[in-house]
Amino acid sequence: MALTDSQMGDASDADVGGASASVAGSGDGSASGPASGSGVSGPGSTVPPIGVIKSGRQYLHENTIRRKLARLDTDLSRDEAARLQGVQLIEDVRNVLQLPIITYIAACGYYHRFRLEIDPKTYQWHDAALACLFVACKSEDTLKKSRDILCANHNIKNPDRITTPDDKLFDQGSKMLIGLERQVIETLRFDFQVRNPFKMLAKIVKVVLGPDGDGCDFFVESFKVAIDMYKTFAPLKHTTFTCAFTIARLTALMTGMHQKIFANLDPTEYYTCEDWVAEVMLDVLDLYTDHARSTLLGQEINPQAFIDAKIKVNQQLEKAQTPRYQNFCTQCEREGFTSPCSTDSATSPASPAGTNSTIKHGPRGVDGTYRFLFDADEVRREKAAYAEYTKDEWEEWKEEVEEPVPERENRRRTDLGPEPRAPPREPRRGGCGPGWNPRDRHGHRGRGRGGGGGGGGGSY
């Protein structure tokens, strides 16, 4: 049983530290200590940390992608522009070096995943794109040196100054590219699996239209749509069958070639469903409506046609009462996609003429060793086995203890004789004369009044 999307998110990077046990007592007679079932051998003993376990993920939901973007705290418009420019750079360098399409697919997938994990403020987007292409050349066995890639990029930008890979201009850039290569591999978690929808697309076109001229013309147009699709996050979210079937149907919808035939196809026969197909179609149509000039098919078709197709797909979703994204959390969208997880960062200080790239690891990478596992079930089993020896189980009990009450100690020294008595206090007279009597304290009230009082009304 594989882990769910939330379990295999950023929380899949487990950093489990060592555990220690101790026995403590309280002043009221209560005591606590580890239970006998604990895996810790004795007080003060520690268990070696398991390190940092990372497991690759083949698919990312829309929730996960938005959460990663919110964690990086980047401007969405600038991030989208950097994503399109990076993929376009990969495509241009691929055409110059005459690399196969599978290398382009791998490089685009690596580039998207790298930008979702690493803060874009710590590197240049063109350095990351070239580094991902360099890693893709190795993983797909189309070996190209770092100097070849940098030279191709230089010749594209400077057609009037064509140079060769052995130029000293690329010395620092080559070191920078090799430094970023390590960070790209760690971001991918050593999982270089790539899904190729072009093979499945060719089979679908051949089965539906046949290997004749109509099928060849249709495949040429669908090939452009497939290349444009990798400028979106759709390949990260869906399977090969869904992407290939959506490319064929969208090509028929936009070009008008065999539109009824592909519209009547049953997606379940190609291991997909209408909801997934509609989500991929809307992702690609968003690209065509917003950045038509940055795509291959968008330069050949009127932009109004993409808007009409997008309206048609949205009406079909409203009629079927289907959400825009599958497995999407509406509550997270209202509250905002936030994540407290921290990621590693890479520094690419300059372009090919700059200094070396430095790799910076977060605090989780300092405490333990990075370990990369491909099986999610194996990660869960290993964590459960480790937890048996690190969890603390405590038992509490109360014990009555008789405490003797000490007698009051006489702190006066007996060798100094009897304790001297304090002198008597003099009565308080309130500042009156020596002949004052307490009975005379109200005698002044009768003075100057007629009748009693003894003094009469005379003056004094």
Short mmCIF file of C-alpha atoms in Angstrom, two decimals:
data_model
loop_
_atom_site.label_atom_id
_atom_site.label_comp_id
_atom_site.label_asym_id
_atom_site.label_seq_id
_atom_site.Cartn_x
_atom_site.Cartn_y
_atom_site.Cartn_z
CA MET A 1 0.00 0.00 0.00
CA ALA A 2 1.60 3.24 -1.14
CA LEU A 3 1.51 6.44 0.84
CA THR A 4 -1.06 9.08 0.04
CA ASP A 5 -0.26 12.43 -1.52
CA SER A 6 -0.27 14.23 1.82
CA GLN A 7 1.90 11.60 3.47
CA MET A 8 4.44 11.62 0.66
CA GLY A 9 4.64 15.39 0.45
CA ASP A 10 7.34 17.43 2.06
CA ALA A 11 6.82 15.32 5.17
CA SER A 12 8.34 12.36 3.34
CA ASP A 13 11.73 13.80 4.30
CA ALA A 14 12.03 12.27 7.75
CA ASP A 15 14.70 13.48 10.13
CA VAL A 16 14.46 11.24 13.16
CA GLY A 17 16.89 12.03 15.93
CA GLY A 18 18.17 9.87 18.76
CA ALA A 19 16.13 9.26 21.88
CA SER A 20 17.21 9.03 25.49
CA ALA A 21 15.51 7.74 28.61
CA SER A 22 15.75 8.96 32.17
CA VAL A 23 14.11 8.33 35.53
CA ALA A 24 12.77 11.29 37.45
CA GLY A 25 11.15 11.69 40.85
CA SER A 26 8.85 14.37 42.18
CA GLY A 27 8.89 16.00 45.54
CA ASP A 28 5.42 14.74 46.48
CA GLY A 29 6.47 11.13 46.41
CA SER A 30 5.44 10.37 42.81
CA ALA A 31 7.98 8.86 40.41
CA SER A 32 8.05 7.94 36.72
CA GLY A 33 10.32 5.89 34.50
CA PRO A 34 10.48 4.10 31.16
CA ALA A 35 8.40 1.00 30.74
CA SER A 36 9.96 -2.37 30.27
CA GLY A 37 8.73 -2.52 26.68
CA SER A 38 10.90 0.39 25.58
CA GLY A 39 13.82 -0.37 23.28
CA VAL A 40 16.24 1.79 25.24
CA SER A 41 18.64 -0.28 27.28
CA GLY A 42 19.11 2.01 30.26
CA PRO A 43 19.15 5.55 31.62
CA GLY A 44 21.21 7.98 29.60
CA SER A 45 21.60 5.66 26.61
CA THR A 46 21.07 7.05 23.11
CA VAL A 47 19.99 5.54 19.81
CA PRO A 48 21.91 6.55 16.67
CA PRO A 49 19.83 8.84 14.43
CA ILE A 50 18.27 7.37 11.33
CA GLY A 51 19.27 10.41 9.27
CA VAL A 52 17.23 12.11 6.57
CA ILE A 53 15.22 9.73 4.38
CA LYS A 54 14.03 11.03 1.02
CA SER A 55 11.76 9.21 -1.37
CA GLY A 56 11.00 10.21 -4.94
CA ARG A 57 7.52 11.01 -6.19
CA GLN A 58 6.44 10.39 -9.75
CA TYR A 59 3.28 12.49 -9.61
CA LEU A 60 2.38 15.79 -7.98
CA HIS A 61 -1.17 17.00 -7.40
CA GLU A 62 -2.23 20.58 -7.98
CA ASN A 63 -2.41 21.08 -4.21
CA THR A 64 1.21 20.03 -3.81
CA ILE A 65 2.41 22.28 -6.63
CA ARG A 66 0.64 25.36 -5.25
CA ARG A 67 1.87 24.61 -1.74
CA LYS A 68 5.46 24.43 -2.95
CA LEU A 69 5.10 27.71 -4.83
CA ALA A 70 3.57 29.37 -1.76
CA ARG A 71 6.39 28.09 0.43
CA LEU A 72 8.99 29.64 -1.88
CA ASP A 73 7.11 32.97 -1.66
CA THR A 74 7.71 33.88 -5.30
CA ASP A 75 5.77 36.09 -7.65
CA LEU A 76 3.62 33.82 -9.83
CA SER A 77 3.98 35.97 -12.93
CA ARG A 78 7.78 36.08 -12.66
CA ASP A 79 7.90 32.36 -11.90
CA GLU A 80 5.81 31.59 -14.97
CA ALA A 81 8.03 33.77 -17.14
CA ALA A 82 11.18 32.05 -15.83
CA ARG A 83 9.60 28.64 -16.42
CA LEU A 84 8.77 29.41 -20.04
CA GLN A 85 12.17 30.96 -20.73
CA GLY A 86 13.98 28.01 -19.17
CA VAL A 87 12.07 25.44 -21.24
CA GLN A 88 12.61 27.51 -24.38
CA LEU A 89 16.34 27.61 -23.66
CA ILE A 90 16.39 23.83 -23.27
CA GLU A 91 14.59 23.46 -26.59
CA ASP A 92 17.00 25.80 -28.40
CA VAL A 93 20.11 24.08 -27.06
CA ARG A 94 18.61 20.68 -27.86
CA ASN A 95 18.07 21.67 -31.47
CA VAL A 96 21.63 22.96 -31.81
CA LEU A 97 23.12 19.80 -30.29
CA GLN A 98 20.61 17.58 -32.17
CA LEU A 99 19.53 15.71 -29.06
CA PRO A 100 16.59 13.27 -29.13
CA ILE A 101 13.16 14.22 -27.86
CA ILE A 102 13.48 12.00 -24.79
CA THR A 103 16.33 14.20 -23.55
CA TYR A 104 14.10 17.26 -23.93
CA ILE A 105 11.34 15.53 -21.94
CA ALA A 106 13.71 14.58 -19.15
CA ALA A 107 15.31 18.03 -18.98
CA CYS A 108 11.94 19.79 -18.76
CA GLY A 109 10.75 17.47 -16.00
CA TYR A 110 13.96 17.98 -14.02
CA TYR A 111 13.73 21.74 -14.50
CA HIS A 112 10.15 21.95 -13.20
CA ARG A 113 10.94 19.84 -10.15
CA PHE A 114 14.09 21.82 -9.41
CA ARG A 115 12.22 25.12 -9.45
CA LEU A 116 9.53 23.74 -7.13
CA GLU A 117 12.09 22.71 -4.51
CA ILE A 118 14.78 25.41 -4.57
CA ASP A 119 14.33 29.09 -3.84
CA PRO A 120 14.67 30.95 -7.18
CA LYS A 121 16.48 33.82 -5.43
CA THR A 122 19.55 31.60 -4.93
CA TYR A 123 20.27 30.78 -8.60
CA GLN A 124 19.80 32.02 -12.15
CA TRP A 125 17.08 30.37 -14.19
CA HIS A 126 19.31 29.88 -17.26
CA ASP A 127 21.97 28.17 -15.12
CA ALA A 128 19.35 25.79 -13.75
CA ALA A 129 18.01 25.04 -17.24
CA LEU A 130 21.46 24.18 -18.58
CA ALA A 131 22.25 22.07 -15.50
CA CYS A 132 19.01 20.10 -15.93
CA LEU A 133 19.83 19.51 -19.60
CA PHE A 134 23.30 18.33 -18.57
CA VAL A 135 21.79 15.83 -16.10
CA ALA A 136 19.24 14.69 -18.71
CA CYS A 137 22.01 13.97 -21.21
CA LYS A 138 23.60 11.63 -18.69
CA SER A 139 20.41 9.92 -17.56
CA GLU A 140 19.19 9.28 -21.13
CA ASP A 141 22.62 8.13 -22.36
CA THR A 142 23.05 11.02 -24.81
CA LEU A 143 26.32 12.15 -23.32
CA LYS A 144 27.36 15.73 -23.84
CA LYS A 145 30.07 17.56 -21.96
CA SER A 146 29.28 20.65 -19.96
CA ARG A 147 31.44 22.66 -22.33
CA ASP A 148 29.35 21.51 -25.29
CA ILE A 149 26.16 22.75 -23.66
CA LEU A 150 27.71 26.06 -22.64
CA CYS A 151 29.19 26.54 -26.10
CA ALA A 152 25.83 25.91 -27.76
CA ASN A 153 24.18 28.43 -25.44
CA HIS A 154 26.91 30.99 -26.19
CA ASN A 155 26.59 30.55 -29.95
CA ILE A 156 22.81 31.02 -29.75
CA LYS A 157 23.16 34.30 -27.87
CA ASN A 158 26.14 35.53 -29.90
CA PRO A 159 25.79 34.39 -33.51
CA ASP A 160 28.45 36.88 -34.59
CA ARG A 161 31.07 35.35 -32.25
CA ILE A 162 30.95 31.62 -32.87
CA THR A 163 33.41 29.68 -30.73
CA THR A 164 34.31 26.08 -29.88
CA PRO A 165 33.89 24.09 -26.62
CA ASP A 166 37.62 24.14 -25.88
CA ASP A 167 37.60 27.91 -25.39
CA LYS A 168 38.84 29.13 -21.99
CA LEU A 169 35.71 31.24 -21.75
CA PHE A 170 33.83 28.20 -20.41
CA ASP A 171 36.24 27.20 -17.63
CA GLN A 172 34.35 28.85 -14.79
CA GLY A 173 30.96 28.05 -16.29
CA SER A 174 31.82 24.36 -16.51
CA LYS A 175 32.65 24.26 -12.80
CA MET A 176 29.41 26.07 -12.01
CA LEU A 177 27.40 23.58 -14.07
CA ILE A 178 28.98 20.60 -12.34
CA GLY A 179 28.22 22.18 -8.96
CA LEU A 180 24.56 22.65 -9.84
CA GLU A 181 24.41 19.10 -11.18
CA ARG A 182 24.72 17.70 -7.66
CA GLN A 183 21.89 19.88 -6.41
CA VAL A 184 19.65 18.81 -9.29
CA ILE A 185 20.31 15.14 -8.55
CA GLU A 186 19.50 15.62 -4.86
CA THR A 187 16.31 17.45 -5.80
CA LEU A 188 15.29 14.53 -8.01
CA ARG A 189 16.22 12.17 -5.14
CA PHE A 190 18.13 10.00 -7.59
CA ASP A 191 14.88 9.08 -9.34
CA PHE A 192 15.53 9.63 -13.06
CA GLN A 193 12.38 7.93 -14.37
CA VAL A 194 10.90 9.74 -17.35
CA ARG A 195 7.51 9.16 -18.98
CA ASN A 196 7.50 9.44 -22.76
CA PRO A 197 4.02 10.22 -24.19
CA PHE A 198 5.34 10.50 -27.76
CA LYS A 199 5.50 6.72 -28.20
CA MET A 200 1.97 6.29 -26.95
CA LEU A 201 0.80 9.21 -29.10
CA ALA A 202 2.25 7.56 -32.21
CA LYS A 203 0.42 4.31 -31.40
CA ILE A 204 -2.90 6.11 -30.87
CA VAL A 205 -2.63 8.00 -34.15
CA LYS A 206 -1.63 4.84 -35.99
CA VAL A 207 -4.55 2.83 -34.59
CA VAL A 208 -7.16 5.53 -35.19
CA LEU A 209 -6.02 7.01 -38.53
CA GLY A 210 -3.70 4.35 -39.89
CA PRO A 211 -0.12 4.70 -41.12
CA ASP A 212 -1.16 6.58 -44.28
CA GLY A 213 -0.73 10.24 -45.17
CA ASP A 214 -3.54 11.51 -42.92
CA GLY A 215 -1.93 9.94 -39.89
CA CYS A 216 1.48 11.43 -40.70
CA ASP A 217 0.11 14.95 -41.15
CA PHE A 218 -1.88 14.69 -37.94
CA PHE A 219 1.13 13.41 -36.00
CA VAL A 220 3.24 16.38 -37.11
CA GLU A 221 0.72 18.81 -35.63
CA SER A 222 0.25 16.76 -32.47
CA PHE A 223 4.03 16.67 -32.05
CA LYS A 224 4.00 20.47 -31.68
CA VAL A 225 1.27 20.29 -29.05
CA ALA A 226 3.27 17.70 -27.12
CA ILE A 227 6.35 19.92 -27.07
CA ASP A 228 4.25 22.87 -25.88
CA MET A 229 2.66 20.77 -23.14
CA TYR A 230 6.02 20.45 -21.37
CA LYS A 231 5.95 24.18 -20.69
CA THR A 232 3.20 23.45 -18.15
CA PHE A 233 2.97 21.28 -15.04
CA ALA A 234 0.61 18.81 -16.73
CA PRO A 235 3.29 16.08 -17.25
CA LEU A 236 4.03 16.15 -13.52
CA LYS A 237 0.40 15.55 -12.59
CA HIS A 238 -0.83 12.89 -15.00
CA THR A 239 0.13 9.58 -16.55
CA THR A 240 1.51 8.87 -20.01
CA PHE A 241 -1.84 7.62 -21.32
CA THR A 242 -3.68 10.74 -20.15
CA CYS A 243 -1.14 13.09 -21.72
CA ALA A 244 -1.00 11.21 -25.02
CA PHE A 245 -4.80 10.94 -25.34
CA THR A 246 -5.23 14.64 -24.47
CA ILE A 247 -2.64 15.70 -27.05
CA ALA A 248 -4.47 13.79 -29.79
CA ARG A 249 -7.90 15.17 -28.88
CA LEU A 250 -6.64 18.75 -28.44
CA THR A 251 -4.84 18.64 -31.80
CA ALA A 252 -8.04 17.50 -33.50
CA LEU A 253 -10.02 20.23 -31.74
CA MET A 254 -7.63 23.06 -32.68
CA THR A 255 -6.75 22.03 -36.23
CA GLY A 256 -10.13 20.56 -37.19
CA MET A 257 -8.44 17.39 -38.49
CA HIS A 258 -10.58 14.32 -37.71
CA GLN A 259 -12.26 16.16 -34.89
CA LYS A 260 -15.34 13.92 -34.68
CA ILE A 261 -13.27 10.75 -34.66
CA PHE A 262 -11.16 11.76 -31.65
CA ALA A 263 -14.09 13.40 -29.86
CA ASN A 264 -16.01 10.11 -29.91
CA LEU A 265 -13.14 8.02 -28.57
CA ASP A 266 -13.68 6.42 -25.16
CA PRO A 267 -10.92 7.51 -22.74
CA THR A 268 -11.38 4.40 -20.60
CA GLU A 269 -10.02 2.29 -23.46
CA TYR A 270 -6.76 4.21 -23.09
CA TYR A 271 -6.55 3.91 -19.28
CA THR A 272 -7.73 7.42 -18.50
CA CYS A 273 -10.99 9.32 -17.90
CA GLU A 274 -12.75 12.46 -19.08
CA ASP A 275 -11.99 14.43 -15.91
CA TRP A 276 -8.24 13.99 -16.26
CA VAL A 277 -8.35 14.74 -19.97
CA ALA A 278 -10.26 17.97 -19.36
CA GLU A 279 -7.75 19.08 -16.71
CA VAL A 280 -4.78 18.61 -19.03
CA MET A 281 -6.59 20.32 -21.90
CA LEU A 282 -7.32 23.37 -19.78
CA ASP A 283 -3.71 23.54 -18.60
CA VAL A 284 -2.46 23.58 -22.19
CA LEU A 285 -5.18 25.99 -23.32
CA ASP A 286 -4.21 28.39 -20.53
CA LEU A 287 -0.71 28.37 -21.97
CA TYR A 288 -2.00 29.08 -25.49
CA THR A 289 -4.30 31.90 -24.42
CA ASP A 290 -1.73 33.66 -22.20
CA HIS A 291 1.55 32.94 -24.03
CA ALA A 292 0.67 32.05 -27.59
CA ARG A 293 3.87 33.55 -29.01
CA SER A 294 6.00 31.30 -26.81
CA THR A 295 4.51 28.11 -28.29
CA LEU A 296 4.83 26.30 -31.59
CA LEU A 297 1.15 25.81 -32.35
CA GLY A 298 0.18 29.22 -30.99
CA GLN A 299 2.11 30.96 -33.75
CA GLU A 300 0.08 29.18 -36.46
CA ILE A 301 -3.50 29.47 -35.14
CA ASN A 302 -5.65 32.48 -34.37
CA PRO A 303 -5.70 33.16 -30.59
CA GLN A 304 -9.48 33.45 -30.67
CA ALA A 305 -9.68 29.75 -31.54
CA PHE A 306 -7.97 28.87 -28.25
CA ILE A 307 -10.40 31.04 -26.31
CA ASP A 308 -13.39 29.37 -27.98
CA ALA A 309 -11.97 25.91 -27.26
CA LYS A 310 -11.38 26.83 -23.64
CA ILE A 311 -14.96 28.06 -23.25
CA LYS A 312 -16.23 24.82 -24.78
CA VAL A 313 -14.25 22.65 -22.36
CA ASN A 314 -15.38 24.72 -19.36
CA GLN A 315 -19.00 24.33 -20.42
CA GLN A 316 -18.56 20.57 -20.57
CA LEU A 317 -17.15 20.58 -17.03
CA GLU A 318 -20.03 22.69 -15.74
CA LYS A 319 -22.53 20.40 -17.40
CA ALA A 320 -20.95 17.31 -15.85
CA GLN A 321 -20.47 19.16 -12.51
CA THR A 322 -16.78 18.27 -12.50
CA PRO A 323 -14.18 20.40 -10.67
CA ARG A 324 -11.39 22.11 -12.55
CA TYR A 325 -8.65 20.14 -10.77
CA GLN A 326 -8.87 16.59 -9.53
CA ASN A 327 -8.08 15.84 -5.87
CA PHE A 328 -8.08 19.56 -5.16
CA CYS A 329 -8.60 21.05 -1.68
CA THR A 330 -10.93 24.05 -1.86
CA GLN A 331 -10.35 24.87 1.81
CA CYS A 332 -6.61 25.22 1.20
CA GLU A 333 -7.36 27.56 -1.68
CA ARG A 334 -9.49 29.80 0.53
CA GLU A 335 -7.05 29.83 3.44
CA GLY A 336 -3.96 30.06 1.29
CA PHE A 337 -1.38 27.42 0.44
CA THR A 338 1.23 27.68 3.16
CA SER A 339 3.83 25.18 4.32
CA PRO A 340 6.33 25.53 7.19
CA CYS A 341 8.74 22.98 5.71
CA SER A 342 12.27 24.10 4.86
CA THR A 343 14.26 23.11 1.83
CA ASP A 344 17.83 23.09 0.78
CA SER A 345 19.21 25.87 -1.34
CA ALA A 346 21.71 26.10 -4.10
CA THR A 347 23.70 29.11 -5.12
CA SER A 348 24.53 29.85 -8.70
CA PRO A 349 26.11 33.28 -8.40
CA ALA A 350 26.64 34.02 -12.06
CA SER A 351 26.31 32.88 -15.63
CA PRO A 352 29.02 30.78 -17.37
CA ALA A 353 31.57 33.54 -16.87
CA GLY A 354 31.04 33.70 -13.09
CA THR A 355 32.46 31.91 -10.09
CA ASN A 356 31.90 28.43 -8.81
CA SER A 357 28.59 27.29 -7.45
CA THR A 358 28.33 26.48 -3.77
CA ILE A 359 25.95 24.00 -2.23
CA LYS A 360 24.19 24.96 0.97
CA HIS A 361 22.34 22.46 3.09
CA GLY A 362 19.67 23.20 5.64
CA PRO A 363 19.85 22.30 9.35
CA ARG A 364 18.28 18.91 8.66
CA GLY A 365 21.18 17.93 6.47
CA VAL A 366 23.76 18.78 9.10
CA ASP A 367 22.42 16.48 11.82
CA GLY A 368 22.15 13.30 9.78
CA THR A 369 23.04 11.60 6.54
CA TYR A 370 20.89 11.90 3.45
CA ARG A 371 19.45 8.56 2.37
CA PHE A 372 17.44 8.16 -0.82
CA LEU A 373 14.93 5.32 -1.17
CA PHE A 374 12.78 4.62 -4.21
CA ASP A 375 10.03 2.56 -2.54
CA ALA A 376 7.58 4.54 -0.41
CA ASP A 377 6.47 1.39 1.44
CA GLU A 378 10.05 0.68 2.42
CA VAL A 379 10.32 4.20 3.88
CA ARG A 380 7.23 3.63 5.98
CA ARG A 381 8.41 0.22 7.22
CA GLU A 382 11.81 1.59 8.16
CA LYS A 383 10.31 4.49 10.08
CA ALA A 384 7.99 2.14 11.96
CA ALA A 385 10.87 -0.18 12.88
CA TYR A 386 12.98 2.73 14.07
CA ALA A 387 10.12 4.19 16.11
CA GLU A 388 9.94 1.03 18.25
CA TYR A 389 13.40 1.78 19.64
CA THR A 390 13.05 5.53 20.05
CA LYS A 391 9.58 6.11 21.46
CA ASP A 392 9.36 6.80 25.21
CA GLU A 393 6.81 4.81 27.20
CA TRP A 394 6.40 5.99 30.80
CA GLU A 395 4.70 4.46 33.85
CA GLU A 396 3.68 6.59 36.83
CA TRP A 397 3.11 5.45 40.40
CA LYS A 398 2.67 7.05 43.83
CA GLU A 399 4.51 6.03 46.99
CA GLU A 400 3.76 7.23 50.54
CA VAL A 401 6.86 8.15 52.51
CA GLU A 402 6.86 9.14 56.20
CA GLU A 403 8.88 12.27 56.68
CA PRO A 404 9.93 13.10 60.33
CA VAL A 405 9.09 16.61 61.48
CA PRO A 406 12.12 18.17 63.21
CA GLU A 407 11.68 20.03 66.53
CA ARG A 408 12.12 23.77 66.73
CA GLU A 409 15.70 24.66 67.45
CA ASN A 410 16.61 27.32 70.04
CA ARG A 411 19.09 29.46 68.26
CA ARG A 412 19.98 31.67 71.34
CA ARG A 413 23.37 31.05 72.87
CA THR A 414 23.15 30.06 76.56
CA ASP A 415 26.70 31.04 77.41
CA LEU A 416 25.86 34.74 77.13
CA GLY A 417 23.59 34.76 80.20
CA PRO A 418 19.93 35.69 80.41
CA GLU A 419 18.46 37.60 77.55
CA PRO A 420 18.21 41.33 78.34
CA ARG A 421 14.75 42.80 78.62
CA ALA A 422 13.72 45.77 76.53
CA PRO A 423 13.12 49.07 78.42
CA PRO A 424 9.44 50.02 78.98
CA ARG A 425 7.93 52.37 76.48
CA GLU A 426 6.85 55.84 77.65
CA PRO A 427 3.19 56.73 77.14
CA ARG A 428 2.36 58.93 74.22
CA ARG A 429 1.16 62.36 75.36
CA GLY A 430 0.45 63.97 72.02
CA GLY A 431 2.79 66.92 72.69
CA CYS A 432 0.82 68.43 75.70
CA GLY A 433 2.30 70.14 78.80
CA PRO A 434 3.46 68.39 81.99
CA GLY A 435 0.22 69.13 83.87
CA TRP A 436 -2.04 67.65 81.25
CA ASN A 437 -4.73 65.15 82.30
CA PRO A 438 -6.66 62.85 79.99
CA ARG A 439 -9.93 64.20 81.45
CA ASP A 440 -9.04 67.70 80.27
CA ARG A 441 -8.76 66.77 76.59
CA HIS A 442 -12.26 68.18 75.90
CA GLY A 443 -12.22 70.99 78.45
CA HIS A 444 -11.68 73.67 75.82
CA ARG A 445 -15.14 73.08 74.38
CA GLY A 446 -16.86 74.85 77.31
CA ARG A 447 -14.81 77.97 77.03
CA GLY A 448 -16.65 81.00 75.84
CA ARG A 449 -20.09 79.41 76.15
CA GLY A 450 -22.89 80.24 78.50
CA GLY A 451 -24.04 77.83 81.23
CA GLY A 452 -21.86 74.91 82.32
CA GLY A 453 -18.27 74.36 81.65
CA GLY A 454 -17.12 76.19 84.83
CA GLY A 455 -15.39 78.96 82.99
CA GLY A 456 -18.38 81.17 82.17
CA GLY A 457 -18.26 83.34 79.14
CA GLY A 458 -15.23 85.31 80.10
CA SER A 459 -12.21 85.76 77.95
CA TYR A 460 -8.69 84.65 78.68
#
